[in-house]
Short mmCIF file of N, CA and C in Angstrom, two decimals:
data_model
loop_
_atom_site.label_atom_id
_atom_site.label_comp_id
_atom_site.label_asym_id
_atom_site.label_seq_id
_atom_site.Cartn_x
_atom_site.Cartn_y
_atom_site.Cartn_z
N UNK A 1 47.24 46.69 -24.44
CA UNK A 1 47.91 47.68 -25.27
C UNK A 1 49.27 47.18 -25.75
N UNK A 2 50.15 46.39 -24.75
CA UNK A 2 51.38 45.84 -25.18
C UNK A 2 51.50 44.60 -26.25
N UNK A 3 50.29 44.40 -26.69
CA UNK A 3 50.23 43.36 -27.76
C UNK A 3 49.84 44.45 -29.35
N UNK A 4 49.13 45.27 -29.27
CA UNK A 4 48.89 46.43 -30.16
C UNK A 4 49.84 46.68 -30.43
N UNK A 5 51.13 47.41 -29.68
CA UNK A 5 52.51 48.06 -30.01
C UNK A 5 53.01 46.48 -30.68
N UNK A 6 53.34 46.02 -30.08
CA UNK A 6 54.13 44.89 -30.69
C UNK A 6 53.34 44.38 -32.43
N UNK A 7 52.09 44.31 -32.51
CA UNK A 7 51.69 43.75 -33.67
C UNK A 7 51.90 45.19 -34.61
N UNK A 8 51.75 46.54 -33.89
CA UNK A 8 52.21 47.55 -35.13
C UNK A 8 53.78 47.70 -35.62
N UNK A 9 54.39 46.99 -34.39
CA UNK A 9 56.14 47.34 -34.84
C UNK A 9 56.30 46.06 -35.94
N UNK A 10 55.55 45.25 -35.46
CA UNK A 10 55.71 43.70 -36.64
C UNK A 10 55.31 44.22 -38.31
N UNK A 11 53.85 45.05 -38.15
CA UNK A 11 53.55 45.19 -39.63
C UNK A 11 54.51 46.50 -40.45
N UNK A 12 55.11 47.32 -39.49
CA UNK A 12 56.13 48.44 -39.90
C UNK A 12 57.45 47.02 -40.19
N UNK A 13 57.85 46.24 -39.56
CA UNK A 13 58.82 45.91 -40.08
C UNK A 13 58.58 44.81 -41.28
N UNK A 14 57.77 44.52 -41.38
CA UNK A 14 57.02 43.44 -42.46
C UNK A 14 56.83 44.37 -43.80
N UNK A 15 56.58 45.99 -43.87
CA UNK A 15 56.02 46.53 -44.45
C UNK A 15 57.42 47.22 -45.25
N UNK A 16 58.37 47.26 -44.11
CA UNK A 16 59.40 47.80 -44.56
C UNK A 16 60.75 46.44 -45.40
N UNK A 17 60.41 45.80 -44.94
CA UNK A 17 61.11 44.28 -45.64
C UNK A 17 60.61 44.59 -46.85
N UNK A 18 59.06 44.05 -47.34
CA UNK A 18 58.47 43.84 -48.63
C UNK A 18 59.07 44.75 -49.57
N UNK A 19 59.30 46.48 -48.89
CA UNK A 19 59.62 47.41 -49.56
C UNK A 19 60.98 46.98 -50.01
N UNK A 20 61.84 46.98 -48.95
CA UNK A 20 63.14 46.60 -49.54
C UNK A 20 63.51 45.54 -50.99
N UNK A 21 62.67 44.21 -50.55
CA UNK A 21 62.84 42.52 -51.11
C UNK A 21 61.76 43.51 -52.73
N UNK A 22 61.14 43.78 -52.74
CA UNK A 22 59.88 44.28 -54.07
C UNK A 22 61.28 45.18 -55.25
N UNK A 23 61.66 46.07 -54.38
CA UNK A 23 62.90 47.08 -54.86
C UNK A 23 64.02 46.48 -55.61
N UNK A 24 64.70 45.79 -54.41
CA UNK A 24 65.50 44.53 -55.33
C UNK A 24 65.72 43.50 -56.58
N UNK A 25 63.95 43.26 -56.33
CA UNK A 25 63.25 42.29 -57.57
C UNK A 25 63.42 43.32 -58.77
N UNK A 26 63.09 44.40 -58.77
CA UNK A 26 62.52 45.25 -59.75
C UNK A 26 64.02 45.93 -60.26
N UNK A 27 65.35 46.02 -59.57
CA UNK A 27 66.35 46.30 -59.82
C UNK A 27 67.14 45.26 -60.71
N UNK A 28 66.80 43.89 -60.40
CA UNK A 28 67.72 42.47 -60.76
C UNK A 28 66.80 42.15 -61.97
N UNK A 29 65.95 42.17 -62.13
CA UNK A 29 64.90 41.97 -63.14
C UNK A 29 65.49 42.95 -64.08
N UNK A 30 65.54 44.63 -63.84
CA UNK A 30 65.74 45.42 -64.56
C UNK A 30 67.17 44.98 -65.15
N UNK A 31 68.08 44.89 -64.75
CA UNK A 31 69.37 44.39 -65.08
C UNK A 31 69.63 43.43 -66.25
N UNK A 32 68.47 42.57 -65.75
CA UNK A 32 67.97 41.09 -66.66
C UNK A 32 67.39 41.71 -68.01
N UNK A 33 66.45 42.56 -68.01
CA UNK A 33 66.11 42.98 -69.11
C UNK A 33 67.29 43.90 -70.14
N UNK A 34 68.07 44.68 -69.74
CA UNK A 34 69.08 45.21 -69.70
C UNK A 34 69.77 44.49 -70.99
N UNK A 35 70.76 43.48 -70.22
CA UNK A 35 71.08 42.00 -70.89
C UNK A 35 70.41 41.30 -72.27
N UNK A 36 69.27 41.21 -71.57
CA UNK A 36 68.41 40.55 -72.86
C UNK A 36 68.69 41.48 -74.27
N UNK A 37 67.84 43.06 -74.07
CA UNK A 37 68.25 43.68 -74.80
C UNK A 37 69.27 44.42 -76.05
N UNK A 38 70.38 44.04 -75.17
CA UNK A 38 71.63 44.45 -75.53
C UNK A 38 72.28 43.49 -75.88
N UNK A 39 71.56 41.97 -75.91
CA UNK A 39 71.96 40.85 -76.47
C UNK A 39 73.07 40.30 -75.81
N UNK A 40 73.62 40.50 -75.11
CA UNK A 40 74.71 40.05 -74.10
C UNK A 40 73.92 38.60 -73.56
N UNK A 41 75.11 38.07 -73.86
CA UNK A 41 74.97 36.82 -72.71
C UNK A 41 74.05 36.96 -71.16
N UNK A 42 73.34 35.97 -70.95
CA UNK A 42 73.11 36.41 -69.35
C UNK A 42 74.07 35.26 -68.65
N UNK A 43 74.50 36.08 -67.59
CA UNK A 43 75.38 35.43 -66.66
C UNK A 43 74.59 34.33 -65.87
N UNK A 44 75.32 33.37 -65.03
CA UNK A 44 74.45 32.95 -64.37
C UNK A 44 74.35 33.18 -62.93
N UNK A 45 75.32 34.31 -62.42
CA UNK A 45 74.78 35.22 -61.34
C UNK A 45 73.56 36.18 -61.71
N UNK A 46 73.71 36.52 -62.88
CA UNK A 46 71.81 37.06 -63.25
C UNK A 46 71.23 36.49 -63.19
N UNK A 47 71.05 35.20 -63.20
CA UNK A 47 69.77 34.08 -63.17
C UNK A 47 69.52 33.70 -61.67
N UNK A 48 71.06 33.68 -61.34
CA UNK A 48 70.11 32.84 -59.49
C UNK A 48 69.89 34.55 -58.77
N UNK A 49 70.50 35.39 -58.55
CA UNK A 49 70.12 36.66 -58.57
C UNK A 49 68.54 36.68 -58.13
N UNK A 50 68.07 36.66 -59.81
CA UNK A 50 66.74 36.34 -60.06
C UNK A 50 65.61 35.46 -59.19
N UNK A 51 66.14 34.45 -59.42
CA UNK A 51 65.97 33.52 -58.67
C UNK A 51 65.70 33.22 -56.98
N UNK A 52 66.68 33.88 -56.51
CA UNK A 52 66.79 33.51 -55.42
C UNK A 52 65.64 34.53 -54.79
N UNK A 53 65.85 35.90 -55.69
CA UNK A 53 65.03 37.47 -54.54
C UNK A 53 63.55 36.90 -55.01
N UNK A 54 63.28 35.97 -56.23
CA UNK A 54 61.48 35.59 -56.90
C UNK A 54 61.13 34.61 -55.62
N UNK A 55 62.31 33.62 -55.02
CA UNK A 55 61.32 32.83 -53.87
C UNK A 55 61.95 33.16 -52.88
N UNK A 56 62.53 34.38 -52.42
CA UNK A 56 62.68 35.41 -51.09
C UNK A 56 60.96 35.94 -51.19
N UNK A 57 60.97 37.05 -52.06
CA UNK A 57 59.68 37.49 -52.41
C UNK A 57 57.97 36.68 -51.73
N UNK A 58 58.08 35.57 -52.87
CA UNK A 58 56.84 34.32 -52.40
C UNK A 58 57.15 33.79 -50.93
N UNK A 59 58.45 33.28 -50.55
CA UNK A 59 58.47 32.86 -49.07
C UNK A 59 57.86 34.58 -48.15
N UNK A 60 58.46 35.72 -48.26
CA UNK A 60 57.80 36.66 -47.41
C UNK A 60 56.29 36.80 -47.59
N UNK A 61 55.41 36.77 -48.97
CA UNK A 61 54.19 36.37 -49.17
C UNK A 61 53.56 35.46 -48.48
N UNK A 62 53.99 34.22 -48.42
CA UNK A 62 53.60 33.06 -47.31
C UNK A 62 53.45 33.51 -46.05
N UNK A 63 54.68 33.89 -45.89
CA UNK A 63 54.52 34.69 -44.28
C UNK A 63 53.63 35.59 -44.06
N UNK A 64 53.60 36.29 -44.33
CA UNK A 64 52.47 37.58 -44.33
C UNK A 64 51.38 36.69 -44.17
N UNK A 65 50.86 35.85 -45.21
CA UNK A 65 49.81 35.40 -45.39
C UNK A 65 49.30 34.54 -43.98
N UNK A 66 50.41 34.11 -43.41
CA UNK A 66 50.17 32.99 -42.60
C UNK A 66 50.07 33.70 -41.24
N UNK A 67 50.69 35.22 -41.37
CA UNK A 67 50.84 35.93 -40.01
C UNK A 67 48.95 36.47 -39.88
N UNK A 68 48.94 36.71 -41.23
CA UNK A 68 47.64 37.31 -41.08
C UNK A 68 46.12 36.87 -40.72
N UNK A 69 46.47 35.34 -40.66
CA UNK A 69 46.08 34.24 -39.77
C UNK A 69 45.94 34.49 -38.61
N UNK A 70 46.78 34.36 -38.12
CA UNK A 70 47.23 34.60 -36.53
C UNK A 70 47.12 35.83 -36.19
N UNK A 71 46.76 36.69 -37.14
CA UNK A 71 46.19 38.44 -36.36
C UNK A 71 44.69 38.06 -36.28
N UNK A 72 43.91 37.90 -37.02
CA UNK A 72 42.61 37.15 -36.93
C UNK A 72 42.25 36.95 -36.47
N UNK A 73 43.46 35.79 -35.90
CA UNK A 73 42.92 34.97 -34.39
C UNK A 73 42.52 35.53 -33.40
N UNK A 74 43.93 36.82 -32.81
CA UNK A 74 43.77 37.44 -31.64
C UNK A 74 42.57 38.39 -31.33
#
């Protein structure tokens, strides 16, 4: 049973990350479009911004992916 609790507190906190890191994307993106729009220059704190939360995002994807491996297993 103490491996159950532990793999449900992992996918609540995995579940609650994605939520956060997905939110972010969709905020900095929105910003980006924003910019574009309004023809303004984009900064280049909008770009790594961008940047950085698109392979935050794919690196937590990997993970997941690779955890979900190792749930499989057990």
């Amino acid at each position: 049973m103490r491996s159950k609790e532990r793999i449900e507190k992992r996918i609540e906190f995995w579940r609650e990350m994605f939520s956060f890191s997905s939110k972010l994307f969709v905020l900095i993106s929105s910003a980006l479009v924003v910019d574009i729009n309004t023809k303004q220059e984009l900064s280049f704190i909008d770009v790594v911004g961008v940047c950085v939360d698109f392979f935050f995002l794919m690196g937590m994807i990997i993970s997941l992916l690779k955890w979900n491996e190792y749930i499989e297993d057990l």
